[in-house]
CSV table of C-alpha atoms and ligand atoms in Angstrom, one decimal:
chain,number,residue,atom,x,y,z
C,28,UNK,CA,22.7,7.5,-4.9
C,29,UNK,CA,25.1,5.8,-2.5
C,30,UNK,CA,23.8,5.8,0.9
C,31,UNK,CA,25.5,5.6,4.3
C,32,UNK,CA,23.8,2.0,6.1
C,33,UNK,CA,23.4,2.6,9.8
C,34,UNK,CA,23.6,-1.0,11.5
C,35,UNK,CA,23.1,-0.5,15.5
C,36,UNK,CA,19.1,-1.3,16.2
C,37,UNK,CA,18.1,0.6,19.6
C,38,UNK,CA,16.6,-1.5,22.2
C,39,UNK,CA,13.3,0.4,22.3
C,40,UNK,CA,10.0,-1.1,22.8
C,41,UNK,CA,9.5,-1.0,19.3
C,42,UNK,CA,12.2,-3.5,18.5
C,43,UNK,CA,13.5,-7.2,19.2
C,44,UNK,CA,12.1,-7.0,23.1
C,45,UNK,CA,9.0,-8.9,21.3
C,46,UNK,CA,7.8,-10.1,17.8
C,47,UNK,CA,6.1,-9.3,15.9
C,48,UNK,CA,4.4,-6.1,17.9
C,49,UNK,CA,1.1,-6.2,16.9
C,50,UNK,CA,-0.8,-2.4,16.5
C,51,UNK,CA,-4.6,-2.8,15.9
C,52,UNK,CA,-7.7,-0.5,15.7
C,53,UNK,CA,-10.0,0.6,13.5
C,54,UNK,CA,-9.3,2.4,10.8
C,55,UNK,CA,-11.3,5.4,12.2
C,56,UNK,CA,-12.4,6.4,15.6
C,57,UNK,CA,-16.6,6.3,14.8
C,58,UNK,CA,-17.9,6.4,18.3
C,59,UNK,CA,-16.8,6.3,21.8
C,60,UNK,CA,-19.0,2.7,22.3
C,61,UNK,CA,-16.8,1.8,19.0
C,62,UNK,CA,-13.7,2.8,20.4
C,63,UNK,CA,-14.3,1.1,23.4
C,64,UNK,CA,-15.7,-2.1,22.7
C,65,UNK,CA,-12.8,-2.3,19.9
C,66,UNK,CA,-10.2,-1.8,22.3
C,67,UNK,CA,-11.5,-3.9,25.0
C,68,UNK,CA,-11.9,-7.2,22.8
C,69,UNK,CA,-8.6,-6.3,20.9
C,70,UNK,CA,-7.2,-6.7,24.6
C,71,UNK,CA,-8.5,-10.1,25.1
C,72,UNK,CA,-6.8,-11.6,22.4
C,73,UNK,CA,-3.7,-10.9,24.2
C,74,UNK,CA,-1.9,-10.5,21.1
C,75,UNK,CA,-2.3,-6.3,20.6
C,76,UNK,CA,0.5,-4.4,22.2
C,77,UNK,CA,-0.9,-0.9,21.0
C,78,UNK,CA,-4.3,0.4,19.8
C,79,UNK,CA,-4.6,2.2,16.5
C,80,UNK,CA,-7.2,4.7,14.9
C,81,UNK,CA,-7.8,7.5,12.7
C,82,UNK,CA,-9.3,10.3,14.4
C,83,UNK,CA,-8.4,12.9,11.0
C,84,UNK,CA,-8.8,11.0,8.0
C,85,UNK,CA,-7.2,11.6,4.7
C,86,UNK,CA,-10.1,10.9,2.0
C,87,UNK,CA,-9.4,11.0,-1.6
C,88,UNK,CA,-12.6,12.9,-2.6
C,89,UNK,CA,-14.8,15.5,-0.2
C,90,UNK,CA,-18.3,14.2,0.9
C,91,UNK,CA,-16.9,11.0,2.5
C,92,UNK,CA,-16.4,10.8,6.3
C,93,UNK,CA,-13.4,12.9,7.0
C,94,UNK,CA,-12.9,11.2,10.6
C,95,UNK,CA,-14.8,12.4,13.8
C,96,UNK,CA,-11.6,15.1,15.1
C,97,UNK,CA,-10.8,16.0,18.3
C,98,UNK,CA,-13.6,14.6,20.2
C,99,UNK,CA,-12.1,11.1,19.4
C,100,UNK,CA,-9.3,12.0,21.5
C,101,UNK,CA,-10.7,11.1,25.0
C,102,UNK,CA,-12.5,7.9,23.6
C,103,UNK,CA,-8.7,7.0,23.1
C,104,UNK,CA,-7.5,8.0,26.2
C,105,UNK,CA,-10.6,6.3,27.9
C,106,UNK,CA,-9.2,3.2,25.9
C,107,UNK,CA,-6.0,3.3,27.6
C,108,UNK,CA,-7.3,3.7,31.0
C,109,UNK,CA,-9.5,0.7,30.3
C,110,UNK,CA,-7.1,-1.8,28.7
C,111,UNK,CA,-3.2,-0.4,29.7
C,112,UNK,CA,-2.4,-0.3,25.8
C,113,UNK,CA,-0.6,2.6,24.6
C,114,UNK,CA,-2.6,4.4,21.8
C,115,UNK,CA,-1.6,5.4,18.4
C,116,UNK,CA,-3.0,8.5,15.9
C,117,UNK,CA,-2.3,9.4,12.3
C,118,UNK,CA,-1.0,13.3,12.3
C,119,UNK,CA,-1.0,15.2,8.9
C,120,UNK,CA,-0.3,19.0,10.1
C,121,UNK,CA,1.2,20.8,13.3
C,122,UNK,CA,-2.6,21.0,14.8
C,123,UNK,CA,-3.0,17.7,15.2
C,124,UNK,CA,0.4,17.1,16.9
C,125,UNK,CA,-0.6,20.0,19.4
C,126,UNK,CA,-3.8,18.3,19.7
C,127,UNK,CA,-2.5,14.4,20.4
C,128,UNK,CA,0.0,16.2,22.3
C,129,UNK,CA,-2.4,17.8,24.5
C,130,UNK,CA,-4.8,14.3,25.4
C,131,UNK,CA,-1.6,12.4,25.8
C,132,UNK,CA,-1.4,10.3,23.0
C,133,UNK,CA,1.8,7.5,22.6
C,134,UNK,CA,2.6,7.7,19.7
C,135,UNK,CA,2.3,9.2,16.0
C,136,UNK,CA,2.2,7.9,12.8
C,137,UNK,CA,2.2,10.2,9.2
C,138,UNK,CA,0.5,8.4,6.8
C,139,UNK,CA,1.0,7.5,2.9
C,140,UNK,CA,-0.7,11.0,1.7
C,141,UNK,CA,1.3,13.4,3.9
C,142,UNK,CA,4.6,11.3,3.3
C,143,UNK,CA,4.7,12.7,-0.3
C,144,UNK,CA,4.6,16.3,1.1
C,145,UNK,CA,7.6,17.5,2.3
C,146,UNK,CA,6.5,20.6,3.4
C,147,UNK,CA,3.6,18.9,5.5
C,148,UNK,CA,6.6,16.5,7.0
C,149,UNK,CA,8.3,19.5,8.2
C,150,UNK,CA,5.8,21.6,9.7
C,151,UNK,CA,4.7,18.0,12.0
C,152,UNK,CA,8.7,18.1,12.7
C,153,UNK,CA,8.7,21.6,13.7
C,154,UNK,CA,5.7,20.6,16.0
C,155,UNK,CA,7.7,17.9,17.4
C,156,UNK,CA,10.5,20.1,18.2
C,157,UNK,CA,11.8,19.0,22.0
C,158,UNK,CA,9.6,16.9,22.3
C,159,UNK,CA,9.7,13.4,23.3
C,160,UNK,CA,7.5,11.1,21.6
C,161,UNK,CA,7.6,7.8,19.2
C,162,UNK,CA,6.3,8.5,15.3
C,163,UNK,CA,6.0,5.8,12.5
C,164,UNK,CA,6.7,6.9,9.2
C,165,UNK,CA,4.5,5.5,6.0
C,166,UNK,CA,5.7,5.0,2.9
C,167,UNK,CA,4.8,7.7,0.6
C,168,UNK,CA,2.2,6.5,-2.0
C,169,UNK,CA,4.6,6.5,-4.9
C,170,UNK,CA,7.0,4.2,-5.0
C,171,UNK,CA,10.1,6.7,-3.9
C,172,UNK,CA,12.5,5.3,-1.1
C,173,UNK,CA,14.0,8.8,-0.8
C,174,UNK,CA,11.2,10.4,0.1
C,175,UNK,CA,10.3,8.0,2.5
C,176,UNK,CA,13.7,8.2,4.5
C,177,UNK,CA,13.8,12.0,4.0
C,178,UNK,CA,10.4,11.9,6.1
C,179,UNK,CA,12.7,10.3,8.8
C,180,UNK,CA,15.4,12.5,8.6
C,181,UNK,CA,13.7,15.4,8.7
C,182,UNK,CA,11.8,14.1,12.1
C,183,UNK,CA,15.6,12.8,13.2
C,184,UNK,CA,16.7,16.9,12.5
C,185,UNK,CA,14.8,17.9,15.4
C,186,UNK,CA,15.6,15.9,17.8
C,187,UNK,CA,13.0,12.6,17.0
C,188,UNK,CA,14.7,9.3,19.0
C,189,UNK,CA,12.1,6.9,18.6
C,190,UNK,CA,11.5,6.1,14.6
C,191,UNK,CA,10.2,3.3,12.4
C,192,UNK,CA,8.7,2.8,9.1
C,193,UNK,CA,5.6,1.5,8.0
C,194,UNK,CA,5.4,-0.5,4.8
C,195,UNK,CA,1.5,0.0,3.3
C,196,UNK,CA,2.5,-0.8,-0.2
C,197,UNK,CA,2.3,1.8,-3.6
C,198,UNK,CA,-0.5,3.1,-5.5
C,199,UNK,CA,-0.2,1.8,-9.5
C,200,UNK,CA,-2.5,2.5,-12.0
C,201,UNK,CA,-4.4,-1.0,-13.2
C,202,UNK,CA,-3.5,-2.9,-10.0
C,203,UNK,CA,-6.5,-5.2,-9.9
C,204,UNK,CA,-4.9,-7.4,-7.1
C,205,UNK,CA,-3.9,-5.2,-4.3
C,206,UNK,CA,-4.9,-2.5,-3.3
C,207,UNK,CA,-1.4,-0.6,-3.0
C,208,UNK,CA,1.4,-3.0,-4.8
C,209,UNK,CA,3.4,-3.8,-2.2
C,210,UNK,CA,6.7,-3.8,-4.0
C,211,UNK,CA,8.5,-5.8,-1.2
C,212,UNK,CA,11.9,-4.2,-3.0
C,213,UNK,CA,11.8,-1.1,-1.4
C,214,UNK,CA,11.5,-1.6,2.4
C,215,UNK,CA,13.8,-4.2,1.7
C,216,UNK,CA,16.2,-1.7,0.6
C,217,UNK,CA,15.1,1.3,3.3
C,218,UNK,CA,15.9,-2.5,5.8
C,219,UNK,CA,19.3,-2.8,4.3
C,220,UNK,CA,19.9,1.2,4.4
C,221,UNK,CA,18.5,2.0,8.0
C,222,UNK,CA,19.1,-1.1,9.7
C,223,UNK,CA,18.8,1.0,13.5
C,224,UNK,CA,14.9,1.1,12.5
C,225,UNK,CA,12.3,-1.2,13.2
C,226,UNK,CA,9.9,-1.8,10.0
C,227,UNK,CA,6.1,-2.5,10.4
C,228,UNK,CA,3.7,-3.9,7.8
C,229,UNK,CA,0.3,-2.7,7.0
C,230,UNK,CA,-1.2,-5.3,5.5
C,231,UNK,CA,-4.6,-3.8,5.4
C,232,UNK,CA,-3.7,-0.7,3.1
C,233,UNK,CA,-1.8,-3.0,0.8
C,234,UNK,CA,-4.5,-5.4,0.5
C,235,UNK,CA,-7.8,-3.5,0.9
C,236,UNK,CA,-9.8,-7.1,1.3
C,237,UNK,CA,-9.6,-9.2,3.7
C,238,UNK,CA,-8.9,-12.5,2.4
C,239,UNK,CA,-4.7,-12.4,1.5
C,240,UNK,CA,-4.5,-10.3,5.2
C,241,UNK,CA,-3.0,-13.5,6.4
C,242,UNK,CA,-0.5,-14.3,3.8
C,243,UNK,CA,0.6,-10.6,3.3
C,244,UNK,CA,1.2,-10.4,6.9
C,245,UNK,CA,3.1,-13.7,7.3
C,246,UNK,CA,5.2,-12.5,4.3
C,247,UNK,CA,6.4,-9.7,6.5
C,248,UNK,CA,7.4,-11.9,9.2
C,249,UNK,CA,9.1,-14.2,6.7
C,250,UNK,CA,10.9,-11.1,5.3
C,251,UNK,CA,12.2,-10.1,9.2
C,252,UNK,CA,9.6,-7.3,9.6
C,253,UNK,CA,9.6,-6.0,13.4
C,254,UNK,CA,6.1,-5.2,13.2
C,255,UNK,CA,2.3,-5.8,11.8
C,256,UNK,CA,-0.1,-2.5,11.5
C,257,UNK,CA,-4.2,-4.4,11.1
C,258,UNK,CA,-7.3,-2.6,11.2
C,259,UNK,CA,-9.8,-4.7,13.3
C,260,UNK,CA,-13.4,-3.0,14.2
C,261,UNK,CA,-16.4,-4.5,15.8
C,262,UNK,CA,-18.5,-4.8,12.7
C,263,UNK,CA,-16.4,-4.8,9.8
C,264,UNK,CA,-18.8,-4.7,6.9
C,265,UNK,CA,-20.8,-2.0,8.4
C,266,UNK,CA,-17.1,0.5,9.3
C,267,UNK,CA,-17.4,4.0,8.1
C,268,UNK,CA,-14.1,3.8,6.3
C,269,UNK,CA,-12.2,1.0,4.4
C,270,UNK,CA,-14.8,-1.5,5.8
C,271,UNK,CA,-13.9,-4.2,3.2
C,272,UNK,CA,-10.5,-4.5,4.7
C,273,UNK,CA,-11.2,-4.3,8.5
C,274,UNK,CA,-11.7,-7.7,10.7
C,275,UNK,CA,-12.8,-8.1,14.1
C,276,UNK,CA,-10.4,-8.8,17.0
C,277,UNK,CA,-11.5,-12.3,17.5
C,278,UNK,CA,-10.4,-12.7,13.5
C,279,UNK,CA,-7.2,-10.7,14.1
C,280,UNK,CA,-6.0,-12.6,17.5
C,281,UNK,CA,-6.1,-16.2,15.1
C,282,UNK,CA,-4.2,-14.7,12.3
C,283,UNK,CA,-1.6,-13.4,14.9
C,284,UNK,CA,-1.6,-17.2,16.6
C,285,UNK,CA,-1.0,-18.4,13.1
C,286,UNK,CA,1.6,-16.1,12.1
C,287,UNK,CA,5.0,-18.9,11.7
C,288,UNK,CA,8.1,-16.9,13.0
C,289,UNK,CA,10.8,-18.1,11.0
C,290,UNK,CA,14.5,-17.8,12.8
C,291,UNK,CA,16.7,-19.0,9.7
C,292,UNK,CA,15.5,-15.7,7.6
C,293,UNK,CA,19.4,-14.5,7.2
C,294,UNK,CA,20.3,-17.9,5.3
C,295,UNK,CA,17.3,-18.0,3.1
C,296,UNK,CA,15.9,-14.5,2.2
C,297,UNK,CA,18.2,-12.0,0.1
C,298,UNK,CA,18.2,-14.6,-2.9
C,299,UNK,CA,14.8,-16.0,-2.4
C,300,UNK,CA,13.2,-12.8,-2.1
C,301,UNK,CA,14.9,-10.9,-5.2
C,302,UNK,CA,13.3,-13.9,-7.3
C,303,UNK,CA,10.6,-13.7,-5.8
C,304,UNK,CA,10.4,-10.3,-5.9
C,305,UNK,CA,11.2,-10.2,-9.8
C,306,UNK,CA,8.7,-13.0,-10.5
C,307,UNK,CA,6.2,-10.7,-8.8
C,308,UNK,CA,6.9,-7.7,-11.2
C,309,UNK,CA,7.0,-10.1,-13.9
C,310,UNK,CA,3.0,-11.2,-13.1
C,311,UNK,CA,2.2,-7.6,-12.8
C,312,UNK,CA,3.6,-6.5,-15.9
C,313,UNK,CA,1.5,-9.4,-17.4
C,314,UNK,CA,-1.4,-8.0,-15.7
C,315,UNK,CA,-1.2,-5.0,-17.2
C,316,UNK,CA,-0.1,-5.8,-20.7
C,317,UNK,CA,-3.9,-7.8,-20.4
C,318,UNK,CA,-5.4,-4.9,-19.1
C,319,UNK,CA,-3.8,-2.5,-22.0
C,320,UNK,CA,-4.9,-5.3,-24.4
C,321,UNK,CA,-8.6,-4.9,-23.1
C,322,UNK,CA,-8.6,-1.4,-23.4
C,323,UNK,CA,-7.5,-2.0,-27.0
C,324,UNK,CA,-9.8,-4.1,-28.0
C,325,UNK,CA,-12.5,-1.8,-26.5
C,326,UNK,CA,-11.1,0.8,-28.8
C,327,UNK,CA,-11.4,-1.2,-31.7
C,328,UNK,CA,-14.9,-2.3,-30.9
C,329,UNK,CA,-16.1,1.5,-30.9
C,330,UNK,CA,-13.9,1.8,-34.2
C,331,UNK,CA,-16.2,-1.1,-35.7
C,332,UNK,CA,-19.3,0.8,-34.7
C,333,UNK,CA,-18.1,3.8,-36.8
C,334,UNK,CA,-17.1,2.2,-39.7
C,335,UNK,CA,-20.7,0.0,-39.6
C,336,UNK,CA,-22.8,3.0,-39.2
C,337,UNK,CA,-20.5,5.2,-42.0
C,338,UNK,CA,-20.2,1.5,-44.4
C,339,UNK,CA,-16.7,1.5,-44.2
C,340,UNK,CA,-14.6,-1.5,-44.6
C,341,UNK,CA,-13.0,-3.4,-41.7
C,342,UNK,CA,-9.3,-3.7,-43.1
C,343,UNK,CA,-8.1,-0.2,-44.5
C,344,UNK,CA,-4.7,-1.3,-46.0
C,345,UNK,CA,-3.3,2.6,-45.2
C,346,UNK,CA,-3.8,2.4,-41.6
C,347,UNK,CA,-2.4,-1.4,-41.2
C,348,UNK,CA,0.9,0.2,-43.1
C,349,UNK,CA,1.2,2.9,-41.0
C,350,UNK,CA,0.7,1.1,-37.5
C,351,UNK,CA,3.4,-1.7,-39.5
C,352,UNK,CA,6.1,0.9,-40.2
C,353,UNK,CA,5.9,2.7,-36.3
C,354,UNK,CA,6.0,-0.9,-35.1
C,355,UNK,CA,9.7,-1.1,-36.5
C,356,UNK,CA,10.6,2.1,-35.3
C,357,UNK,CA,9.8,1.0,-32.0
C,358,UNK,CA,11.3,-2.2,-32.2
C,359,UNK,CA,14.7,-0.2,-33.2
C,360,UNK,CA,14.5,2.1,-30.2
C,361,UNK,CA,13.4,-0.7,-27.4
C,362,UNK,CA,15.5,-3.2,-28.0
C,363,UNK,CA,13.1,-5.9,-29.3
C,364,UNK,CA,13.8,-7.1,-32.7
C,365,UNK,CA,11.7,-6.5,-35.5
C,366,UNK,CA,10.5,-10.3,-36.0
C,367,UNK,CA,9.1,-9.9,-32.7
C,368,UNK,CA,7.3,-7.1,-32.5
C,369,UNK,CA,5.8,-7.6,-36.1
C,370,UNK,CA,4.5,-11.0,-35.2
C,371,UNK,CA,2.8,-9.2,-31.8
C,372,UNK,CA,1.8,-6.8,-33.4
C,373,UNK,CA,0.0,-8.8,-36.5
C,374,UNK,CA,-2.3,-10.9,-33.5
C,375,UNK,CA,-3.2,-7.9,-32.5
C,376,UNK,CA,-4.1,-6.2,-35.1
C,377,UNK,CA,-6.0,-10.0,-35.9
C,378,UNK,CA,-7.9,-9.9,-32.7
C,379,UNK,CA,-8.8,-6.3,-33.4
C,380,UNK,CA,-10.2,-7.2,-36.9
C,381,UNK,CA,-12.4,-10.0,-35.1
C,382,UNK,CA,-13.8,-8.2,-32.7
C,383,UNK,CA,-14.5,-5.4,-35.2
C,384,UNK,CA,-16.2,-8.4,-37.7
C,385,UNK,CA,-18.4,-9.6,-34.4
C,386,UNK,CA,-19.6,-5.6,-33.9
C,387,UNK,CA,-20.6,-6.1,-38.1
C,388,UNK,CA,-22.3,-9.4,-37.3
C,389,UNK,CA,-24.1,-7.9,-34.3
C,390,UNK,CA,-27.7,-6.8,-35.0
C,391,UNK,CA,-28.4,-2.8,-34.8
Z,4,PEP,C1,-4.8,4.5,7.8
Z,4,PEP,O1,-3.9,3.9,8.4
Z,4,PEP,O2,-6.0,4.5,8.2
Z,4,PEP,C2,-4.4,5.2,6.6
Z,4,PEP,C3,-5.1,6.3,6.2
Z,4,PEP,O3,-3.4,4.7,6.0
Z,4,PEP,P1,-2.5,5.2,4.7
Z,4,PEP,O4,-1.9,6.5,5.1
Z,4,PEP,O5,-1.5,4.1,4.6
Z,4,PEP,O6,-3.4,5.3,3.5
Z,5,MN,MN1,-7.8,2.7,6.7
């Protein structure tokens, strides 16, 4: 798809007037002493420009704490009286926009889950219809720049001035690392397409831990984001939701102090980062051909069990012929020759026949 590149960057406050601007909160709204407490130490570390938290959250499975709802609401506006920062709320359906609407919150994001759903995109943009009010768009979960910049147009369609995106990174099966890939490739691209928009990283959502926070959110900066999303809360370890990711303010006003803010990005980034970028995939490719090789070998180990209890042998000639002659098929069809493939295959197949010989050795 060939995409028109828009190239003129508003002056809004979400852009150049400072960098990086800095929203933190917790990831949900627990209680009003919470809320408070976060927002008022946030504040100190004079690094914070707007207050974050989830007030309706989106859980993957029922029976986990789905967010405290509307009540949250004056907690936040309490927080803005307090502190002076403008406060921020995750919206997934019109109700919620009437709602943050109503107790006067700044501004809206949609996050990763609702993304995906155009339908729920559009009913927040008919909400949103006349009115006047900054919204950050997440990335959907999958890894589909379309759908992310459709989200955007369809908030542009009614009337939507103030826009950016929010990088959180991509759900993939058998990522051990992260906890959403970041796959620095496609905001790049959504960069290049909609330059007029400022970009924001999450690094808390692509991480899920704490301890590469700092070096996911310097690679933003390094990669000319406008923006860093953190979740900071009081009491990290003991938050009602993605407490393994969260750090307190103190923790969050050093890692903004420590950010470097490179000026020469231009020169140096578009080659550095495709290699980079590709070495990445590369290391996560690896991962997972490890992690398929694992699950293999797990196979194979239940196989030994049968064939022990059933006195079966270990090598059945029919079976090694079969896997042998699919083997070259597939080397026809992907493009790997048949030396190849027959030589990665045969280690295989030796590894399997040792594991399966340790599972005979083993006592009952
Ligand atoms: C959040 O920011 O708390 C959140 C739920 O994020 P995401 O939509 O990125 O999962
Ligand atoms: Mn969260």
């Amino acid at each position: 798809m060939t995409e028109e590149t828009k190239t003129k960057k508003e002056k809004t406050w979400l852009t150049r007037e400072k960098r990086p601007i800095v929203i933190a909160g917790p990831c949900s709204a627990e209680t009003e002493d919470q809320v408070l407490d976060t927002a008022k130490r946030l504040f100190k570390t004079n690094k914070v420009d707007i207050l974050r938290a989830g007030i309706w959250k989106p859980r993957t499975r029922p029976n986990s704490f789905e967010g405290v709802g509307v009540k949250g609401l004056p907690w936040l506006q309490k927080a803005k009286e307090l502190t002076g920062m403008p406060v921020t709320v995750e919206v997934a359906k019109a109700s919620h926009v009437d709602m943050c609407l109503e107790f006067g919150i700044d501004i809206l994001w949609i996050g990763a889950r609702t993304t995906v759903n155009p339908f729920a995109v559009q009913e927040i943009a008919d909400a949103l219809k006349g009115v006047n009010i900054p919204i950050l768009v997440k990335n959907p979960i999958n890894p589909d720049l379309s759908l992310w910049l459709g989200g955007i147009e369809r908030l542009e369609k009614v009337g939507i001035k103030e826009i950016g995106g929010i990088h959180r990174g991509f759900s993939n099966l058998g990522e051990k690392f992260y906890r959403n890939r970041p796959q620095w490739q496609i905001p790049l691209e959504f960069k290049r397409i909609r330059q007029d928009l400022p970009m924001i990283c999450d690094p808390s959502h692509i991480c899920g831990r704490r301890d590469i926070l700092q070096e996911v959110g310097q690679k933003a900066m390094d990669l000319d984001f406008d923006g860093l999303m953190i979740e900071s809360h009081i009491d990290p370890d003991n938050a009602w939701s993605d407490a393994a990711q969260q750090i307190t303010p103190e923790v969050l006003g050093e890692m903004i102090t420590e950010m470097v803010l490179r000026e020469d990005y231009e020169d140096i980034q578009p080659l550095q980062s495709k290699l980079e970028y590709l070495r990445q995939e590369i290391n996560h490719v690896d991962d997972e051909l490890i992690n398929l090789l694992s699950n293999r070998m797990n196979i194979a180990r239940q196989i030994g069990v049968y064939k022990k209890d059933n006195n079966m042998t270990i090598l059945q000639q029919k079976r090694w012929n079969e896997i042998i002659e699919k083997s070259k098929k597939q080397a026809a069809e992907s493009g790997l020759s048949q030396d190849f493939i027959i030589k990665f295959i045969n280690a295989i197949h030796e590894e399997s026949i040792n594991q399966q010989e340790n599972v005979f050795k083993s006592k009952q």
